[in-house]
Coordinates of C-alpha atoms and ligand atoms in Angstrom, one line a residue:
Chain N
X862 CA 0.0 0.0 0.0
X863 CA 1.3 3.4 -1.0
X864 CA 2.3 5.5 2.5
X865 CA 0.2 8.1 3.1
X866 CA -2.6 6.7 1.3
X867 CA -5.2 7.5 3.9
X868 CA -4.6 11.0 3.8
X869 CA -4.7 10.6 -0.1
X870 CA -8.7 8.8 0.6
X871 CA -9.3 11.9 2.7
X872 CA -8.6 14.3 0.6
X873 CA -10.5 12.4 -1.8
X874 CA -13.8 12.1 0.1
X875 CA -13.5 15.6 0.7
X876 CA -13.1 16.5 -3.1
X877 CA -16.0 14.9 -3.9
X878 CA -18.0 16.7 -1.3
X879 CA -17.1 20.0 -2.8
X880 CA -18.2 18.5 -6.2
X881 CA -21.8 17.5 -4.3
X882 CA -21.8 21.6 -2.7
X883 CA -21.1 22.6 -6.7
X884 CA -24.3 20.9 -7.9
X885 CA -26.4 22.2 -5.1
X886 CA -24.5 25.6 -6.1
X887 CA -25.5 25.0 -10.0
X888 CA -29.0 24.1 -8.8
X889 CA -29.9 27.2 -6.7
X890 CA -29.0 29.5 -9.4
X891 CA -30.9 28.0 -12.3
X892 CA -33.7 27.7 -10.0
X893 CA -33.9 30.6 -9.0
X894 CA -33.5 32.4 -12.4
X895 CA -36.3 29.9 -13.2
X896 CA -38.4 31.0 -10.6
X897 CA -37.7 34.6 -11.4
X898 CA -38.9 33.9 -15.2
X899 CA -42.2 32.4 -14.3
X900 CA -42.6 35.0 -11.4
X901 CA -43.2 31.7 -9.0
X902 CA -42.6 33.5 -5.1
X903 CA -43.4 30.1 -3.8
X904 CA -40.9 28.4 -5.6
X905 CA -38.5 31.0 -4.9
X906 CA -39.3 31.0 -1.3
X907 CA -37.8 27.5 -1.2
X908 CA -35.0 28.3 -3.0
X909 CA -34.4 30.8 -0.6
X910 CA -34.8 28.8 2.1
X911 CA -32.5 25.6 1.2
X912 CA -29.6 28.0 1.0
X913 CA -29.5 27.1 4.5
X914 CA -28.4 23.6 3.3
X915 CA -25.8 25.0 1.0
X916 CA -24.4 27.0 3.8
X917 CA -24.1 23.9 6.5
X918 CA -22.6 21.5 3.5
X919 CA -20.2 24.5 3.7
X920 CA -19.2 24.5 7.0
X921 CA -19.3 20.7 7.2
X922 CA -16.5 20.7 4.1
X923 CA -14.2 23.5 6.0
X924 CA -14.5 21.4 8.8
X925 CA -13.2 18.6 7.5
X926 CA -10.4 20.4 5.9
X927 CA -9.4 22.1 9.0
X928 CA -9.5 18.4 10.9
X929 CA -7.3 17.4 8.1
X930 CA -4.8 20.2 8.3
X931 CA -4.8 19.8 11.8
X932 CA -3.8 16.3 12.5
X933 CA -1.9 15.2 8.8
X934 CA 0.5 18.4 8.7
X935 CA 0.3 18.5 5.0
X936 CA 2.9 19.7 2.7
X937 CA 3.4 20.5 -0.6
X938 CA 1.0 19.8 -3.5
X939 CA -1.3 18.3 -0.2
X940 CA -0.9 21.6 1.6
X941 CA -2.1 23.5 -1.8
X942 CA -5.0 21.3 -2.3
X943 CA -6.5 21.7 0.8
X944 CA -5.9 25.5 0.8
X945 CA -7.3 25.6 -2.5
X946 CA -10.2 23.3 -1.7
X947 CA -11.0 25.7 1.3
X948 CA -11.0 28.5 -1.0
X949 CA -13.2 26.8 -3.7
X950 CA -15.6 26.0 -0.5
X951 CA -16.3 29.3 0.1
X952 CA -16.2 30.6 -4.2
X953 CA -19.1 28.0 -4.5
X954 CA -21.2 29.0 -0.6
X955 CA -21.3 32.7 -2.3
X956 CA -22.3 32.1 -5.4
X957 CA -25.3 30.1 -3.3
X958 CA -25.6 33.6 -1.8
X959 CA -26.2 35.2 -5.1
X960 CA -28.7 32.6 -6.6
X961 CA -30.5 33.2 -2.8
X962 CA -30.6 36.9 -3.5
X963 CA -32.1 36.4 -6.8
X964 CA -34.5 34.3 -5.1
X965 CA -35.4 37.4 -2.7
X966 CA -35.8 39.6 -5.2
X967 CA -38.5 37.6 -6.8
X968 CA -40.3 37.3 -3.7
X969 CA -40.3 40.8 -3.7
X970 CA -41.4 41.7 -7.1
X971 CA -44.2 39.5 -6.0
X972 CA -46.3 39.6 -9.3
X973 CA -45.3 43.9 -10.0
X974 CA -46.3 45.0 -13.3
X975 CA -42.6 44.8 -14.2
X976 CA -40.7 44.1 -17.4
X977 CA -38.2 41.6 -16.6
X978 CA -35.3 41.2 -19.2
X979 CA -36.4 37.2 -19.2
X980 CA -34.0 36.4 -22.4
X981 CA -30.4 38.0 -21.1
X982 CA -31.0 37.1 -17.6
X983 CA -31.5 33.1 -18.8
X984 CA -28.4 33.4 -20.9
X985 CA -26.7 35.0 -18.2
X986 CA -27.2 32.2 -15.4
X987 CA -26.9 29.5 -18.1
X988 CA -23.4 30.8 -19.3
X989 CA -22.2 31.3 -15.6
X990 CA -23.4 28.2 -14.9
X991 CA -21.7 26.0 -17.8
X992 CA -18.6 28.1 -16.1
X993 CA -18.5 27.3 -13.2
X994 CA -19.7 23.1 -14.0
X995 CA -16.9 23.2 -15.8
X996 CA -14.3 24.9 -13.5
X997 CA -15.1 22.8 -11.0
X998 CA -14.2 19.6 -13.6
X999 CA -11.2 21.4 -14.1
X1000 CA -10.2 21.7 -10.4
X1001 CA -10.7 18.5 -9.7
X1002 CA -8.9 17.5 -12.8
X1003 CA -6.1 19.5 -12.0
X1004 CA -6.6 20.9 -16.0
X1005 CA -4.5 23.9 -16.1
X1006 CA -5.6 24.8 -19.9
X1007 CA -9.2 24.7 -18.7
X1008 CA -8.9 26.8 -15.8
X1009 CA -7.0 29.4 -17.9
X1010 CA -9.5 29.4 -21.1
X1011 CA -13.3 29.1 -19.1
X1012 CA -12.2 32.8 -17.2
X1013 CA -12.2 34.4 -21.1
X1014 CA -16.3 33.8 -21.1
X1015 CA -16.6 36.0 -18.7
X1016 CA -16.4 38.6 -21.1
X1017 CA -20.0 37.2 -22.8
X1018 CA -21.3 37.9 -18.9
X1019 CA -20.0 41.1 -18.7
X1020 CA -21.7 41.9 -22.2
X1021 CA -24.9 40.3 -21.3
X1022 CA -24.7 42.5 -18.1
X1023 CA -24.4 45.6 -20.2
X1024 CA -27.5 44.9 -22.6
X1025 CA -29.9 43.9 -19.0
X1026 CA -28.4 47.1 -17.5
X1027 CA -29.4 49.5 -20.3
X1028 CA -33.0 47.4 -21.0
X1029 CA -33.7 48.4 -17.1
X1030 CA -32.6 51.6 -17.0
X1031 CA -35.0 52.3 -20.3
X1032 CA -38.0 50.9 -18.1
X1033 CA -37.0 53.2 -15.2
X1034 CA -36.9 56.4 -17.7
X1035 CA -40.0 55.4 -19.4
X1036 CA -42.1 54.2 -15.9
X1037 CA -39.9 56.2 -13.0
X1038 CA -42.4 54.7 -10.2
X1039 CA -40.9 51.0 -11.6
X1040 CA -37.8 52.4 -10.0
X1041 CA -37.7 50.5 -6.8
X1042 CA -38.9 47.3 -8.5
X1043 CA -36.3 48.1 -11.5
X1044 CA -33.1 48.4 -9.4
X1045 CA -33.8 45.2 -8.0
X1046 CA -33.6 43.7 -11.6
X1047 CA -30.1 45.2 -11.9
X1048 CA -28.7 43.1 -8.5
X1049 CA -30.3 40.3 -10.6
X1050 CA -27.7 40.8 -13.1
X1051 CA -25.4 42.1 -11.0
X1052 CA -25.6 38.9 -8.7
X1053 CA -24.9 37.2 -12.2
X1054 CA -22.6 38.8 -13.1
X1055 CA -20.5 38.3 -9.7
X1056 CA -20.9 34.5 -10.2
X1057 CA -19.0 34.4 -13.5
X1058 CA -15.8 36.3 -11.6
X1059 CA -16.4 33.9 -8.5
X1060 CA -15.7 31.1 -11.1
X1061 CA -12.4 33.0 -12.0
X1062 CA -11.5 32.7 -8.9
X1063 CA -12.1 28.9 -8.9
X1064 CA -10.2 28.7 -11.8
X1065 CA -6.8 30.6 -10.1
X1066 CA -7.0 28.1 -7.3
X1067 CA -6.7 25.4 -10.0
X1068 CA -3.8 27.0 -11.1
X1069 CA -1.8 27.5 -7.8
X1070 CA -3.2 24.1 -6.6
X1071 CA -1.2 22.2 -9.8
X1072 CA 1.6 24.8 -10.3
X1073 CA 1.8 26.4 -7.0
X1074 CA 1.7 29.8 -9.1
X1075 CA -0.5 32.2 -8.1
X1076 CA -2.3 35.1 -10.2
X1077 CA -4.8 36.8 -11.7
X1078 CA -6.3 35.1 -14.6
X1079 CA -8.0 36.8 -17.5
X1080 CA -7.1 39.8 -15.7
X1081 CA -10.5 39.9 -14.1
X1082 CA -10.8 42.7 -12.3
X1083 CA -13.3 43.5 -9.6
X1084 CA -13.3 47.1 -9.9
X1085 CA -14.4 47.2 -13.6
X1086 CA -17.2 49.2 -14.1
X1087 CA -19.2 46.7 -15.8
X1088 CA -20.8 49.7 -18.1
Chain Q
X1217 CA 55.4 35.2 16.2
X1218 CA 51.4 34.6 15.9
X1219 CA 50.5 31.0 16.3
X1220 CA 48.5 29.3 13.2
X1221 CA 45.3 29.5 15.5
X1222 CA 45.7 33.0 16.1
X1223 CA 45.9 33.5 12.4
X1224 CA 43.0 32.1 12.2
X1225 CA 40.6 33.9 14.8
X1226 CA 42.5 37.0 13.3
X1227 CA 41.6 36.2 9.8
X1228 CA 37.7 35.2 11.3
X1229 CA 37.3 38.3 13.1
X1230 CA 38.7 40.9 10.8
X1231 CA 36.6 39.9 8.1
X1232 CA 33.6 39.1 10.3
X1233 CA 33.6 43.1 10.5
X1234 CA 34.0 43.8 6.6
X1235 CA 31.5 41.9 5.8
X1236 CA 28.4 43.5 6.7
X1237 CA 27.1 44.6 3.6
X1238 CA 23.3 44.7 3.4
X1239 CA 22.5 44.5 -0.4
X1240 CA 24.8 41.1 -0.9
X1241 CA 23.7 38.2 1.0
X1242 CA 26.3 37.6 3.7
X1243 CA 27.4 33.6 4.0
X1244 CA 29.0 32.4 7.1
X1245 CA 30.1 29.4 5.7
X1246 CA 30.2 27.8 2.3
X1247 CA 30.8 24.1 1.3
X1248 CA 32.6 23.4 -2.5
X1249 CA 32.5 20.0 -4.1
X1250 CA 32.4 18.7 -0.9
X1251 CA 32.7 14.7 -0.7
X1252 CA 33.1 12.5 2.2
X1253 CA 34.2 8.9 2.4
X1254 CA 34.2 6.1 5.3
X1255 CA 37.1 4.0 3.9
X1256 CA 36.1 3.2 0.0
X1257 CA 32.3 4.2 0.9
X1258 CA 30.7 7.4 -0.6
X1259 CA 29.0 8.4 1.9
X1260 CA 28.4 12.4 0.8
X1261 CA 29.0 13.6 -3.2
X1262 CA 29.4 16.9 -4.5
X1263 CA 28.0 18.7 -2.0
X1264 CA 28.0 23.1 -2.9
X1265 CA 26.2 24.9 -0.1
X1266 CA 26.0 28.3 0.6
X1267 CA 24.9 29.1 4.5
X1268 CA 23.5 32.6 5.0
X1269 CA 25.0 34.1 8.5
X1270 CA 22.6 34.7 11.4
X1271 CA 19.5 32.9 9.7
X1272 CA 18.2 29.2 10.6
X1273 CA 19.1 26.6 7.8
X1274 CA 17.7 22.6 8.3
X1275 CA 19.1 19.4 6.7
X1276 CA 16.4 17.1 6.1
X1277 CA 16.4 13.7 4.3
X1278 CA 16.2 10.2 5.0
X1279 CA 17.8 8.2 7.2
X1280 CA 21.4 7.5 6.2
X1281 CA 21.3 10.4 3.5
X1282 CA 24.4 12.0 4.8
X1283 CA 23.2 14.8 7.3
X1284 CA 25.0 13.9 10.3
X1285 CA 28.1 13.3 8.2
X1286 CA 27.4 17.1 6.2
X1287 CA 27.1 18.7 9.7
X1288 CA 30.1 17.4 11.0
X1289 CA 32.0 18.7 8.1
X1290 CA 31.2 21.9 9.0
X1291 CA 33.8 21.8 12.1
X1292 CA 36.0 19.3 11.1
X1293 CA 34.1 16.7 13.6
X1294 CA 34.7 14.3 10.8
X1295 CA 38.2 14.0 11.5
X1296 CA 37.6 12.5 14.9
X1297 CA 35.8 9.1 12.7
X1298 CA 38.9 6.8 11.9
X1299 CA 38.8 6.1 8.5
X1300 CA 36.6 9.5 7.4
X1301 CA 38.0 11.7 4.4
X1302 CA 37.2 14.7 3.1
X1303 CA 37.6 16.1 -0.4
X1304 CA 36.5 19.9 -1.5
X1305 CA 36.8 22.8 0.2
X1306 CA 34.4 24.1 3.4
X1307 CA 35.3 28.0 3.3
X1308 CA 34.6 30.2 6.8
X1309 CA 35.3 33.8 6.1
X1310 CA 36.6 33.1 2.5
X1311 CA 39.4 30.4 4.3
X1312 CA 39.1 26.9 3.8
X1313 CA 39.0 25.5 7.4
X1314 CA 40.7 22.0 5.9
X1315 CA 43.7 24.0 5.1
X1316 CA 47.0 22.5 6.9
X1317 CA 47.6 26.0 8.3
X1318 CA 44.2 25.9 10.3
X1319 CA 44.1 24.5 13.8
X1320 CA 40.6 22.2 14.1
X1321 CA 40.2 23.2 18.0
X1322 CA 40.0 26.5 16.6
X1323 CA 37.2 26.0 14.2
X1324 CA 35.6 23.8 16.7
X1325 CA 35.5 27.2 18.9
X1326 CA 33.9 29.0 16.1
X1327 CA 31.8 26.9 14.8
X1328 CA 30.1 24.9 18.1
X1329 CA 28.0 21.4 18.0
X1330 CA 25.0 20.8 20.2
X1331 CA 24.4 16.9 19.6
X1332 CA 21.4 14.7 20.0
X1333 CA 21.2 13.5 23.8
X1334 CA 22.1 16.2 25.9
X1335 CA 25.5 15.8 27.1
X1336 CA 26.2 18.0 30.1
X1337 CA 29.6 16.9 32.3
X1338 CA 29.0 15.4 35.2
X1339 CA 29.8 18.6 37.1
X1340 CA 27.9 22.1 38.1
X1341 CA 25.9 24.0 36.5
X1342 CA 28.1 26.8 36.7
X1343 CA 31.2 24.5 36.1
X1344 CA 29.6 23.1 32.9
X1345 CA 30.0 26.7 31.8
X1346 CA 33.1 27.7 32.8
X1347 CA 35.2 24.8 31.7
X1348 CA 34.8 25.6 28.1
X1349 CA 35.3 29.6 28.5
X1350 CA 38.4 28.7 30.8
X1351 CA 39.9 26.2 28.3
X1352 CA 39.5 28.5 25.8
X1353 CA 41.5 30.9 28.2
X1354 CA 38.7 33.6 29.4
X1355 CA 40.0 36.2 31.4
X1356 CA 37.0 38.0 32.0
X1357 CA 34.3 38.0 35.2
X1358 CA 33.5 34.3 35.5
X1359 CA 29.7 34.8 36.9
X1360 CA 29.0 37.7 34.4
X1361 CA 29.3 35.1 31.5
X1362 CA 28.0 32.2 32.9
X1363 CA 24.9 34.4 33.3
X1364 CA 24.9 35.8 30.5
X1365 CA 25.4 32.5 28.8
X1366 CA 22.4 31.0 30.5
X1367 CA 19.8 33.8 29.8
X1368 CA 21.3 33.7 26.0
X1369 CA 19.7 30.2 26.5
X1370 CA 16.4 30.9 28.5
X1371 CA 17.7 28.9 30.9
X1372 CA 18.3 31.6 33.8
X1373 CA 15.2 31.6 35.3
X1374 CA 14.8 28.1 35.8
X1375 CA 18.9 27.8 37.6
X1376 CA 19.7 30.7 38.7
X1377 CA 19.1 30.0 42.5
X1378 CA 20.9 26.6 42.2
X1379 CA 23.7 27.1 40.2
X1380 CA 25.9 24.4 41.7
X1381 CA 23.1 21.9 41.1
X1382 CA 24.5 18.8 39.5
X1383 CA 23.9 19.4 35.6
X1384 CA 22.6 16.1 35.5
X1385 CA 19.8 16.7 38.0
X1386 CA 18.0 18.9 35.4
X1387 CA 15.2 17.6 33.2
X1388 CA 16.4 16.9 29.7
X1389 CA 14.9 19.8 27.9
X1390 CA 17.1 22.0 30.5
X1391 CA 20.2 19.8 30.1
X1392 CA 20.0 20.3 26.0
X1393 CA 19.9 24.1 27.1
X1394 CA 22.7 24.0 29.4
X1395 CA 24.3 22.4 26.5
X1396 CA 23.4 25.3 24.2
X1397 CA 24.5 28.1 26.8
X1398 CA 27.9 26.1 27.1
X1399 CA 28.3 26.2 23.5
X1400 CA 28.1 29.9 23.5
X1401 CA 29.7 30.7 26.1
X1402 CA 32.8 30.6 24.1
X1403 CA 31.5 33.0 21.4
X1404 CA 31.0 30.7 18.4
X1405 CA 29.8 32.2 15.3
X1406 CA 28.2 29.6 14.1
X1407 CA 26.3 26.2 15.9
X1408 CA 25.3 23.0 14.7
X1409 CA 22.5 21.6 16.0
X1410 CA 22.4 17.4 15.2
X1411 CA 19.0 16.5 15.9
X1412 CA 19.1 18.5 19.1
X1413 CA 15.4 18.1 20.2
X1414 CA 14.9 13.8 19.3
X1415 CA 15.3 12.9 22.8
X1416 CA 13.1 15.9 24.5
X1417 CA 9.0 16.0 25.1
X1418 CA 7.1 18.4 22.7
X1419 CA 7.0 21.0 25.3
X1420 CA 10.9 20.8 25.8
X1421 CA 10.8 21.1 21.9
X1422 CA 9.3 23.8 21.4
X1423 CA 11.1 25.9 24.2
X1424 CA 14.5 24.9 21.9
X1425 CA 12.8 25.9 18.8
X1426 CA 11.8 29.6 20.0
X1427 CA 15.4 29.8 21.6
X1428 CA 16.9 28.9 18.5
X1429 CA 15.1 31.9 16.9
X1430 CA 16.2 34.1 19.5
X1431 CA 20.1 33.0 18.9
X1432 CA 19.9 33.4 14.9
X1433 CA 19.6 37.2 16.0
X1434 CA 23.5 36.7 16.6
X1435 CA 24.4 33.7 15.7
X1436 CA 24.4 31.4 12.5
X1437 CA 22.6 27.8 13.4
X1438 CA 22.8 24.6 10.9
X1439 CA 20.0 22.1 12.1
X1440 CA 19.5 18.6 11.2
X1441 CA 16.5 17.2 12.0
X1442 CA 14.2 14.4 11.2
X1443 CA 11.5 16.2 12.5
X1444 CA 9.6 18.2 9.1
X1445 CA 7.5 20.0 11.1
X1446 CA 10.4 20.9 12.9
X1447 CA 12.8 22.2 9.8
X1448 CA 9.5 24.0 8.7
X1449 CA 8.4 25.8 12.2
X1450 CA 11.8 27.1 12.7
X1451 CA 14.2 27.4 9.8
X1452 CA 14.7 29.8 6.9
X1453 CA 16.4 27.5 4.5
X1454 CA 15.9 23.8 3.9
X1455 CA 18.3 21.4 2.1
X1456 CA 16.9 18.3 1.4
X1457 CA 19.3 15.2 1.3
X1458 CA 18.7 11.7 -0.2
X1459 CA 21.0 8.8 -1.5
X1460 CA 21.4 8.2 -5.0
X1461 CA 22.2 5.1 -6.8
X1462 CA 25.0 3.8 -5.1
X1463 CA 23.6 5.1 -2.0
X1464 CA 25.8 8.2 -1.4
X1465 CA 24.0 10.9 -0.1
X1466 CA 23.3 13.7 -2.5
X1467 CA 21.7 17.3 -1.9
X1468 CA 18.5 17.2 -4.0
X1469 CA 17.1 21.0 -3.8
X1470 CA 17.8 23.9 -1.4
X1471 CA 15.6 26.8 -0.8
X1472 CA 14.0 29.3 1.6
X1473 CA 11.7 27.1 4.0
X1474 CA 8.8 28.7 2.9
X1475 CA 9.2 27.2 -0.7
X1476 CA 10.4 24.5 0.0
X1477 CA 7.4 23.4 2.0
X1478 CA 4.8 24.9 -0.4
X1479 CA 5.9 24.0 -3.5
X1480 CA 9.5 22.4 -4.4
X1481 CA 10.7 21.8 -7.6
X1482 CA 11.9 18.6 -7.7
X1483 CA 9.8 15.0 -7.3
X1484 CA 12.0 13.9 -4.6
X1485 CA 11.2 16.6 -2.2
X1486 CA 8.1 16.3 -3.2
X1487 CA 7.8 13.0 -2.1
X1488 CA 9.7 12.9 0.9
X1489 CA 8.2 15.8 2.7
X1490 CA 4.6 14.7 1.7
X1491 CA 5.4 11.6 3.4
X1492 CA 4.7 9.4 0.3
X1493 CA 8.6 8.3 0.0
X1494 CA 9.7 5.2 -0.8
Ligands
ATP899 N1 31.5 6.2 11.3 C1 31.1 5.6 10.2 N2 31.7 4.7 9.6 C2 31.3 4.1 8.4 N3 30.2 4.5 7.8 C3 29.5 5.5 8.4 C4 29.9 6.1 9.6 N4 29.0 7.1 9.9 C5 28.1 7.1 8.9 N5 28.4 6.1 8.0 C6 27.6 5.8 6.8 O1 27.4 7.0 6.0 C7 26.1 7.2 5.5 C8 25.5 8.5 6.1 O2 25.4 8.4 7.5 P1 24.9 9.6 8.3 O3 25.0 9.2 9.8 O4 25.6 10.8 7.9 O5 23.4 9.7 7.9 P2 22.2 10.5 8.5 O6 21.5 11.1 7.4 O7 22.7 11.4 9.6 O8 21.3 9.3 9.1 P3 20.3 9.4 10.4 O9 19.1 10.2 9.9 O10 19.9 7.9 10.6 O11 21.0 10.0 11.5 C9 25.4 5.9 6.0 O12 25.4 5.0 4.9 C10 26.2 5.4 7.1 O13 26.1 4.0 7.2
MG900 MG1 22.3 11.5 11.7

């Protein structure tokens, strides 16, 4: 038997945990844009409500990373997969934030007489989406192409973000009272928006955890303007 | 006329002062090509190793890599094995301490040992520190540098009322800091620490490892250990030793401790500190 292979298992098990947290992650999102397209507030109530699940998988998987870290002393390429794997954790409980903010927001738009960009918003969550399913392929694949490519995509988001942005901001000029209602469609995007650069960062952890290198990718930055 | 060791403290100390220069690195000690045999055996090849002066640098590897034997080249402690050799050049201050001109008590002066099992004399406290500084022919106030000697080793609080305690009445932890403070006490620039902490608790451990961070203030310090948490908790450079092929032990990659720990270049460390060797 290989030494060290139980640590090897470990890391394993807790690998494809993270995996498990991704689809519930992938899940919420769709759901939620879903929701928001057929205006369903009960639907979205329980999407806003199993985030709870998302976050407890979430502190179950630092948990067990922590337990490891603590009693295997890992080094090395072990030492970077567990840091990276505790970064990932937390990439994939925000983006659970997001899709649970989306969720909010169409509880709140109840059923508003409010235009809702139905078309760009779909493409937007179905884009980030495919991003991050694949990311998280290419983490636990260790694919260093992959994790440098799926980060230029985010450019279609950013795009898509544009085109939603100026379609609300024509519904506030025409209908000002939609104002309130309209600026929660723009955290919509903007939640969307967020989860395509939260996959970036999954995709530099990919990076450091094969090469040990780490930097920017795509040269993503959080303070662009977006507009 | 000057005596060949008083050419070399002279040659030690005058260029101890010239070079402090903070943009180059400043090496206390330098192996080149080094090899070392035990009869026809290979047991070290082609060692080149640059030490940086008052920083903490750990020799890892496997047992029977060659650690013990690179330490002891350091201060010519190989010389006292029968049948031990030595081929390349160990360089202290730009000299090669090898050189027939040097005198080994000397560099064994300079550059101190603390071994594995705590090996106080069977005397005082006190008297465990003032037989080295007296051999070594201190003229200076006895009790100032025996005191001084054992707070430089944290052990001052713990002694300081029983000072003609038997060494050997003190736990081991305290005994491998007596030893430490009776290394300095004759003003080495540089100690080598052989597994220093194997035979002491964790707690014991520990206390060594924060001293040891308080001496590289002042003093150069060459660790082996077989302890990886220990070479990565306390030292700034790591050289990682293995055999190769005909089992001679080989220096694989050297680094700052921080890389080496995260992310070294080569397989072999790889493997080794991740515990998946052999
Ligand atoms: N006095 C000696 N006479 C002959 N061979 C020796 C002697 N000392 C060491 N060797 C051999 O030299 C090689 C290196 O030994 P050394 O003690 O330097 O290894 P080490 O890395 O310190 O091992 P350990 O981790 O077990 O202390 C080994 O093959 C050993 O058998
Ligand atoms: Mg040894």
């Amino acid at each position: 038997m290989p030494l060290r292979s139980a640590l090897t298992r470990q890391i394993g098990q807790i690998q494809d945990e993270l995996l498990v947290l991704g689809s519930m992650v992938e899940h919420a999102a769709l759901a939620a844009v879903d929701a928001l397209k057929r205006r369903d507030a009960k639907a979205a109530k329980e999407i806003f409500e199993e985030d709870q699940q998302i976050n407890e998988k979430r502190f179950a998987i630092e948990n067990a990373i922590l337990i490891l870290m603590a009693t295997q002393q890992p080094m090395a390429h072990d030492l970077r997969q567990l840091a990276a794997m505790l970064e990932v954790n937390t990439e994939l409980e925000r983006i659970g934030d997001y899709a649970k903010g989306i969720a909010k927001i169409t509880m709140l738009l109840g059923d508003a007489d409010i235009p809702v960009p139905v078309q760009e918003i779909d493409q937007m969550a179905q884009l980030a989406v495919s991003m991050l399913h694949r990311a998280l392929g290419a983490f636990v694949a260790e694919d260093v192409p992959t994790a440098l490519e799926i980060p230029k995509e985010d450019d279609k988001v950013d795009e898509l973000y544009n085109v939603v942005y100026r379609l609300v901001v024509q519904t506030m000029i025409s209908n000002p009272e939609t104002i309130d209602l309209a600026n929660l469609l723009m955290w919509v995007a903007h939640n969307l928006e967020r989860m395509a650069d939260r996959v970036t960062n999954i995709c530099e952890r990919t990076v450091f955890c094969a090469t040990g290198e780490l930097f920017e990718v795509n040269g993503m930055d959080e303070d662009d303007l977006n507009v | 006329m000057e005596s060949k060791s008083d050419a070399f403290v002279r040659i030690a100390t005058q260029t101890r002062t010239t070079s402090a220069s903070p943009s180059v690195v400043d090496y206390a000690i330098e192996m080149r090509n080094v090899n070392v045999y035990y009869g026809a055996f290979r047991a070290v090849k082609d060692v080149n190793l640059q030490i940086e002066a008052r920083k903490i640098t750990a020799i890892i590897g496997p047992s029977g890599c060659g650690k013990s034997t690179v330490i002891r080249c350091f201060n010519r402690m190989n010389e006292l094995i029968p049948g031990a050799r030595l081929t390349g050049e160990v360089l202290f201050h730009g000299k090669n301490i090898y050189d027939p001109d040097v005198d080994p008590v000397q560099v064994r002066r300079l550059i101190g040992m603390v071994f594995q099992k705590p090996n106080p004399f069977p005397k005082s406290i006190y008297e465990n520190i003032a037989w080295g500084a007296r051999i070594n022919g201190y003229r200076g106030n006895m009790d100032e540098l025996v005191e001084e000697s054992l707070r430089q080793a944290a052990l001052w609080d713990e002694v300081k009322d029983d000072l003609h305690k038997n060494a050997l009445a003190l736990s081991g932890g305290q005994q491998q800091r007596l030893c430490i403070a009776r290394t300095i006490a004759v003003k080495p620039e540089i100690i080598l620490m052989d597994e220093p902490c194997s035979a002491l608790d964790p707690i014991a451990t520990l206390k060594i490892e924060d001293l040891m961070r308080e001496l590289a203030r002042d003093y150069t310090i060459i660790i082996v250990t077989h302890n990886m948490q220990q070479a990565a908790r306390v030292s700034d450079y790591t050289a990682f030793f293995t055999v190769d092929e005909d089992r001679a032990g080989v220096m694989v990659e050297y680094g700052p401790t921080n890389q080496i720990f995260t992310r070294p270049r080569d397989r072999r460390t790889e493997d080794y500190i991740t515990g998946r060797f052999g």
